[in-house]
């Protein structure tokens, strides 16, 4: 497929609106997080629960292990019968064998041994297992060369989990270990918070999908793909609606339909200029959309509201992908994480020393692309700014593993000074 490379308009110059009309980033984020809608918990099979947050305290109704069992292949014995084996070999008659999974009870008499496999239940009176390597391995009369203490090489009843213990806590992310523990305590299903559903819409008559060749004046729809990927990375269940024309009726019908099946709706290309005002007016009868300029760069021009009968958080983002992705990272990703039930919805922030000077827009908090490094000699974090401050430079964001934060009162930061950086997803 061939065609012209996409180009994107940058944000309007600062001079178009006074700085006094800017809303602080923290204030906008607070308004957004207050609108978080957490989906109702659902009960799912544990095989489908991986990556979700547990919505209940899973209490063990049985001990784990449920019986005393051999931790190694060897011989079940009374420890007192082999206590002197390290000084002089001890011989014991082998009176039977217990495989793993055996349900036939056995009783051990003093001075006897029973051959056991790993995981096999211990016979009555046995309190230890002599590993095969500590013996001659004989099947009729075993010679033990090294003694073992009481409970040696034995998994005791309830050693892992006692009856009444909390196996998985509410709010824990269910990973492979949690799935295994749920299976071990006999739970086939678990109550979880489902992934919040996010719908992503791109608006613009100039957009074409990536399976078509753009004509003069047209560009590829980057936003619906990039924002859908960002939402998926944040832990959402994503519906990429794709391109919707600027036709008011079609746009309203599309968004209204998505409000019925989403916890978050994102409309890219719906902020800034006449096109943004038309989108806001089209959606206004679904609820209030607050069009504002947030004191951040890039992405200051944006809209946010709670639309539909369920007051679904809805965002109108700038048309250029770089700005849209930064707004998503700063405001929408924390909302999705909070809706998932994550205790701390924010990414990790660390201090780092700048390797090159940077500039930022006056009166706005800058979120600049950077490559975070670690000085192996002293463990200090270092950060190299990437690209320029242009809002449209998507390629440098693809190379970035962090965002450098520059506070509103700063317009320049010299090399060698400390800045805060936010970790982005790391490459595998």
XYZ file of C-alpha atoms in Angstrom:
428
model
C 0.000 0.000 0.000
C 1.367 3.407 -0.947
C 0.200 6.912 -0.294
C 1.233 10.202 1.258
C 2.476 10.281 4.833
C -0.104 11.698 7.277
C 0.355 15.241 8.568
C -1.318 16.793 11.582
C -2.058 20.336 12.631
C -0.411 21.508 15.828
C -2.261 23.211 18.683
C -3.402 26.802 18.410
C -0.808 29.318 19.591
C -0.983 30.348 23.225
C -1.882 33.894 22.248
C -5.376 32.898 21.081
C -6.650 32.593 24.657
C -5.445 34.149 27.907
C -3.620 31.935 30.366
C -6.190 32.805 33.052
C -8.700 30.534 31.269
C -6.504 27.472 31.680
C -7.613 24.847 34.171
C -4.846 23.192 36.248
C -4.053 19.578 35.319
C -4.628 18.338 38.861
C -8.075 19.948 38.922
C -9.023 18.363 35.604
C -7.740 14.981 36.758
C -9.803 15.253 39.951
C -12.955 15.945 37.913
C -12.209 12.973 35.679
C -11.506 10.500 38.491
C -14.673 11.559 40.321
C -16.586 10.261 37.286
C -15.096 6.753 37.391
C -17.703 4.039 36.847
C -16.678 0.628 38.141
C -18.470 -2.257 36.405
C -20.463 -4.524 38.687
C -18.596 -7.639 39.816
C -19.276 -10.845 37.904
C -18.534 -14.471 38.736
C -16.313 -16.179 36.187
C -14.468 -19.467 35.835
C -10.966 -19.207 37.286
C -9.557 -19.983 33.831
C -11.074 -16.677 32.658
C -10.048 -14.596 35.693
C -6.392 -13.990 34.876
C -5.489 -10.295 34.810
C -8.703 -9.214 36.554
C -9.077 -7.881 40.087
C -10.643 -10.102 42.709
C -13.931 -8.689 44.048
C -14.240 -10.936 47.113
C -12.254 -12.391 49.984
C -11.680 -16.011 49.044
C -11.595 -17.949 52.332
C -10.229 -21.480 52.390
C -12.801 -24.027 53.506
C -10.232 -26.827 53.609
C -6.617 -27.019 54.715
C -3.841 -27.094 52.140
C -2.365 -29.683 52.060
C -5.394 -31.603 53.260
C -3.294 -34.412 54.812
C 0.275 -35.126 55.891
C 2.143 -36.146 52.747
C 5.601 -37.105 51.573
C 7.655 -34.219 50.188
C 10.080 -36.577 48.392
C 10.299 -40.167 47.215
C 11.589 -42.315 50.041
C 10.513 -44.225 53.134
C 7.942 -43.178 55.730
C 9.338 -43.861 59.199
C 9.164 -42.869 62.831
C 12.018 -40.349 63.227
C 12.948 -41.952 66.562
C 13.725 -45.212 64.748
C 16.424 -43.613 62.542
C 17.872 -41.006 64.902
C 21.229 -42.871 65.182
C 21.557 -43.658 61.468
C 24.256 -40.999 61.021
C 26.488 -42.866 63.477
C 25.681 -46.409 62.406
C 23.385 -47.588 59.570
C 19.905 -48.639 60.637
C 18.012 -51.461 58.923
C 14.218 -51.477 58.790
C 11.817 -53.922 57.165
C 9.769 -52.392 54.319
C 6.201 -53.471 54.954
C 4.450 -51.870 51.991
C 4.302 -49.104 49.442
C 2.009 -46.046 49.148
C 1.749 -44.316 45.749
C 0.562 -40.742 45.275
C -3.215 -40.632 45.223
C -3.657 -43.704 47.413
C -6.811 -43.704 49.513
C -6.091 -46.923 51.414
C -5.184 -46.174 55.050
C -2.037 -47.783 56.438
C -0.582 -48.032 59.899
C 3.129 -48.091 60.615
C 4.426 -50.141 63.532
C 7.552 -49.181 65.505
C 10.744 -50.272 63.748
C 9.135 -50.451 60.274
C 9.288 -48.429 57.055
C 6.829 -47.920 54.197
C 8.003 -46.939 50.741
C 6.246 -43.671 49.658
C 6.115 -41.547 46.529
C 6.158 -37.751 46.519
C 2.676 -36.521 47.481
C 1.610 -39.826 49.011
C -0.266 -39.746 52.352
C 1.802 -40.849 55.319
C 0.807 -43.977 57.228
C -0.383 -43.572 60.803
C 2.467 -43.081 63.334
C 4.963 -42.017 60.646
C 6.312 -38.505 61.301
C 9.175 -38.291 58.786
C 10.347 -39.438 55.365
C 13.831 -40.759 54.671
C 14.788 -39.660 51.133
C 15.848 -42.503 48.845
C 19.294 -40.868 48.608
C 19.769 -41.395 52.384
C 19.381 -45.181 51.974
C 20.378 -48.166 49.859
C 16.974 -48.052 48.145
C 16.126 -51.669 48.977
C 12.471 -52.645 48.597
C 12.321 -55.420 51.227
C 14.735 -54.338 53.955
C 16.108 -50.809 53.682
C 19.409 -49.643 55.159
C 19.250 -45.985 56.275
C 22.575 -44.091 56.333
C 21.359 -40.704 57.596
C 18.694 -39.831 60.126
C 15.918 -37.262 59.673
C 14.171 -35.137 62.307
C 10.468 -35.250 63.099
C 8.525 -33.631 60.213
C 11.588 -33.984 57.989
C 10.618 -34.144 54.287
C 6.931 -34.025 55.209
C 4.293 -31.532 54.043
C 2.129 -31.063 57.108
C -1.661 -30.638 56.989
C -2.461 -26.935 56.611
C 1.194 -25.998 56.178
C 0.323 -23.830 53.167
C -3.226 -22.681 53.986
C -5.263 -23.238 57.147
C -9.059 -23.489 57.233
C -10.386 -19.925 57.432
C -7.275 -18.321 55.898
C -7.809 -15.749 53.132
C -6.396 -17.380 50.016
C -6.963 -14.413 47.648
C -7.802 -10.938 48.916
C -10.306 -8.497 47.485
C -8.477 -6.101 45.170
C -5.652 -8.514 44.352
C -4.803 -8.923 40.696
C -5.394 -12.538 39.731
C -2.256 -13.904 38.148
C -1.054 -17.429 37.510
C -0.214 -18.006 41.191
C -3.664 -16.834 42.308
C -5.347 -19.058 39.708
C -3.328 -21.979 41.037
C -4.229 -21.162 44.630
C -7.911 -20.869 43.769
C -7.750 -24.300 42.170
C -5.864 -25.657 45.181
C -8.604 -24.562 47.603
C -11.286 -26.029 45.364
C -12.720 -22.866 43.804
C -13.904 -23.286 40.216
C -15.308 -19.721 40.000
C -14.415 -16.376 41.542
C -16.052 -12.952 41.780
C -14.061 -10.361 39.794
C -14.294 -6.796 38.592
C -14.634 -7.022 34.796
C -12.517 -4.824 32.574
C -14.180 -1.458 31.987
C -15.508 -1.187 28.439
C -13.981 1.645 26.402
C -15.256 2.766 23.001
C -12.933 4.745 20.720
C -14.321 6.893 17.887
C -12.424 8.995 15.337
C -14.213 11.995 13.812
C -13.130 13.702 10.611
C -14.055 13.808 6.937
C -10.346 13.873 6.092
C -9.737 10.438 7.628
C -9.404 7.137 5.785
C -8.788 3.709 7.234
C -5.410 2.080 6.823
C -6.663 -0.379 4.191
C -7.267 2.518 1.765
C -4.895 4.890 -0.026
C -5.349 8.519 1.057
C -6.114 11.092 -1.621
C -4.820 14.647 -1.515
C -5.998 16.239 1.730
C -6.697 12.919 3.433
C -4.771 11.186 6.203
C -4.862 7.770 7.815
C -6.963 7.258 10.923
C -4.193 6.894 13.455
C -6.117 7.869 16.580
C -8.634 5.038 16.769
C -5.840 2.453 16.527
C -3.409 4.197 18.878
C -5.993 5.085 21.528
C -7.577 1.622 21.400
C -4.130 0.121 22.010
C -3.530 2.532 24.901
C -6.883 1.638 26.454
C -6.149 -2.063 26.089
C -2.754 -1.551 27.726
C -4.531 0.193 30.623
C -6.623 -2.932 31.180
C -9.841 -2.072 29.346
C -12.056 -4.143 27.086
C -11.893 -2.046 23.939
C -14.266 -1.444 21.028
C -12.516 0.437 18.242
C -15.470 1.990 16.442
C -13.195 3.624 13.885
C -14.077 6.560 11.647
C -17.381 8.380 11.966
C -18.130 11.206 9.497
C -18.802 14.708 10.765
C -22.502 14.322 9.891
C -24.309 15.349 13.076
C -27.004 12.671 12.959
C -24.563 9.845 12.301
C -22.159 11.020 15.025
C -24.905 11.408 17.606
C -26.372 7.971 16.842
C -22.945 6.356 17.092
C -22.010 7.958 20.406
C -25.456 7.392 21.892
C -25.202 3.705 21.019
C -21.746 3.410 22.565
C -22.935 5.037 25.808
C -25.226 2.055 26.379
C -22.337 -0.418 26.284
C -19.345 1.485 27.657
C -17.886 2.766 30.905
C -15.747 5.270 28.957
C -16.200 6.839 25.510
C -13.311 8.561 23.703
C -13.936 10.759 20.652
C -10.721 11.760 18.859
C -10.861 14.831 16.630
C -13.653 16.321 18.698
C -11.701 19.147 20.349
C -10.441 22.461 19.014
C -11.618 24.857 16.333
C -14.941 24.875 14.524
C -14.957 21.081 14.165
C -14.676 20.667 17.916
C -17.496 23.097 18.559
C -19.703 21.235 16.093
C -18.995 17.913 17.820
C -19.767 19.417 21.223
C -23.034 20.903 19.957
C -24.016 17.591 18.347
C -23.550 15.714 21.626
C -24.925 18.418 23.919
C -28.415 16.916 24.170
C -26.859 13.697 25.557
C -25.435 15.612 28.501
C -23.053 18.446 29.285
C -19.651 18.509 27.587
C -17.229 20.908 29.250
C -14.905 22.318 26.578
C -11.877 23.811 28.297
C -8.203 24.489 27.972
C -6.215 22.502 30.489
C -2.862 23.897 31.593
C -0.858 21.132 29.900
C 1.209 20.758 26.767
C 0.602 19.062 24.423
C -3.160 18.514 24.416
C -4.488 21.556 26.253
C -7.636 21.834 24.094
C -10.012 19.070 25.168
C -13.540 18.286 26.252
C -14.954 16.161 29.054
C -18.459 15.350 30.206
C -20.781 12.672 31.550
C -23.262 11.663 28.904
C -26.303 9.435 28.640
C -28.628 8.054 31.319
C -25.705 6.377 33.096
C -23.486 9.504 33.099
C -20.722 7.774 31.151
C -17.388 9.680 31.182
C -16.871 10.957 27.642
C -13.762 12.662 26.267
C -13.254 14.881 23.230
C -9.578 14.763 22.281
C -7.406 16.724 19.868
C -7.038 15.495 16.294
C -3.285 15.011 16.292
C -2.259 11.623 17.679
C 0.621 12.888 19.792
C -1.618 15.262 21.738
C -4.403 12.695 21.977
C -2.070 10.045 23.396
C -0.602 12.405 25.988
C -4.082 13.450 27.144
C -4.995 9.776 27.336
C -1.896 9.004 29.413
C -2.393 11.896 31.844
C -6.177 11.780 32.307
C -7.904 8.750 30.788
C -5.529 5.964 31.739
C -5.855 6.710 35.490
C -9.657 6.721 35.068
C -9.591 3.270 33.457
C -7.264 1.920 36.138
C -9.542 3.291 38.868
C -12.598 1.789 37.160
C -10.806 -1.574 37.143
C -10.498 -1.354 40.908
C -6.762 -0.691 40.992
C -5.739 0.729 44.352
C -3.233 3.177 42.858
C -4.265 4.157 39.321
C -1.110 6.174 38.596
C 2.141 5.064 37.019
C 5.403 5.127 38.922
C 7.183 8.504 39.072
C 10.916 8.881 39.785
C 13.416 11.726 39.827
C 16.040 11.787 37.080
C 18.877 14.049 35.959
C 18.481 15.692 32.555
C 21.134 14.894 29.965
C 20.056 17.745 27.640
C 18.253 21.054 28.239
C 14.516 21.316 27.575
C 11.965 24.064 27.051
C 8.251 24.059 27.821
C 5.195 26.222 27.114
C 4.692 29.099 29.547
C 1.911 28.613 32.090
C 1.308 24.964 31.213
C 2.597 21.714 32.661
C 4.770 20.071 30.021
C 4.727 16.349 29.298
C 7.785 15.779 27.131
C 9.017 12.550 25.631
C 12.149 10.991 27.064
C 14.359 7.920 27.275
C 15.002 6.909 30.887
C 18.408 5.391 31.625
C 20.203 4.092 34.733
C 23.772 4.960 35.688
C 25.184 1.537 36.610
C 27.972 3.091 38.697
C 25.685 4.753 41.251
C 22.127 3.710 40.365
C 21.092 7.271 39.473
C 18.305 7.755 36.942
C 19.192 9.778 33.853
C 16.779 11.002 31.189
C 17.434 12.002 27.594
C 14.743 14.202 26.006
C 13.575 12.971 22.606
C 12.630 15.081 19.591
C 11.430 18.647 19.971
C 8.476 20.130 21.796
C 6.264 19.795 18.696
C 2.871 18.315 19.528
C 2.690 16.359 16.281
C 5.855 14.265 16.602
C 4.412 10.787 17.038
C 7.608 8.927 16.109
C 9.475 10.198 19.170
C 6.686 8.979 21.466
C 7.174 5.495 20.028
C 10.832 5.699 21.112
C 10.038 7.076 24.565
C 9.850 5.010 27.740
C 8.887 7.936 29.960
C 7.272 11.351 30.037
C 9.274 14.226 31.521
C 7.112 16.536 33.627
C 7.887 20.258 33.587
C 5.892 22.351 36.060
C 3.789 25.304 34.884
C 6.111 27.972 36.250
C 9.120 26.708 34.273
C 9.869 27.391 30.629
C 13.449 26.080 30.603
C 15.302 23.366 32.487
C 19.070 23.079 32.106
C 21.040 19.892 31.567
C 22.067 18.334 34.860
C 18.981 19.447 36.771
C 16.527 17.029 38.376
C 13.072 16.451 36.837
C 10.212 14.088 37.557
C 9.588 11.385 34.979
C 6.679 8.982 34.619
C 7.421 5.422 33.503
C 5.625 4.299 30.369
C 5.190 0.659 29.323
C 8.543 -1.019 28.833
C 9.503 -2.961 25.748
C 9.770 -6.723 26.144
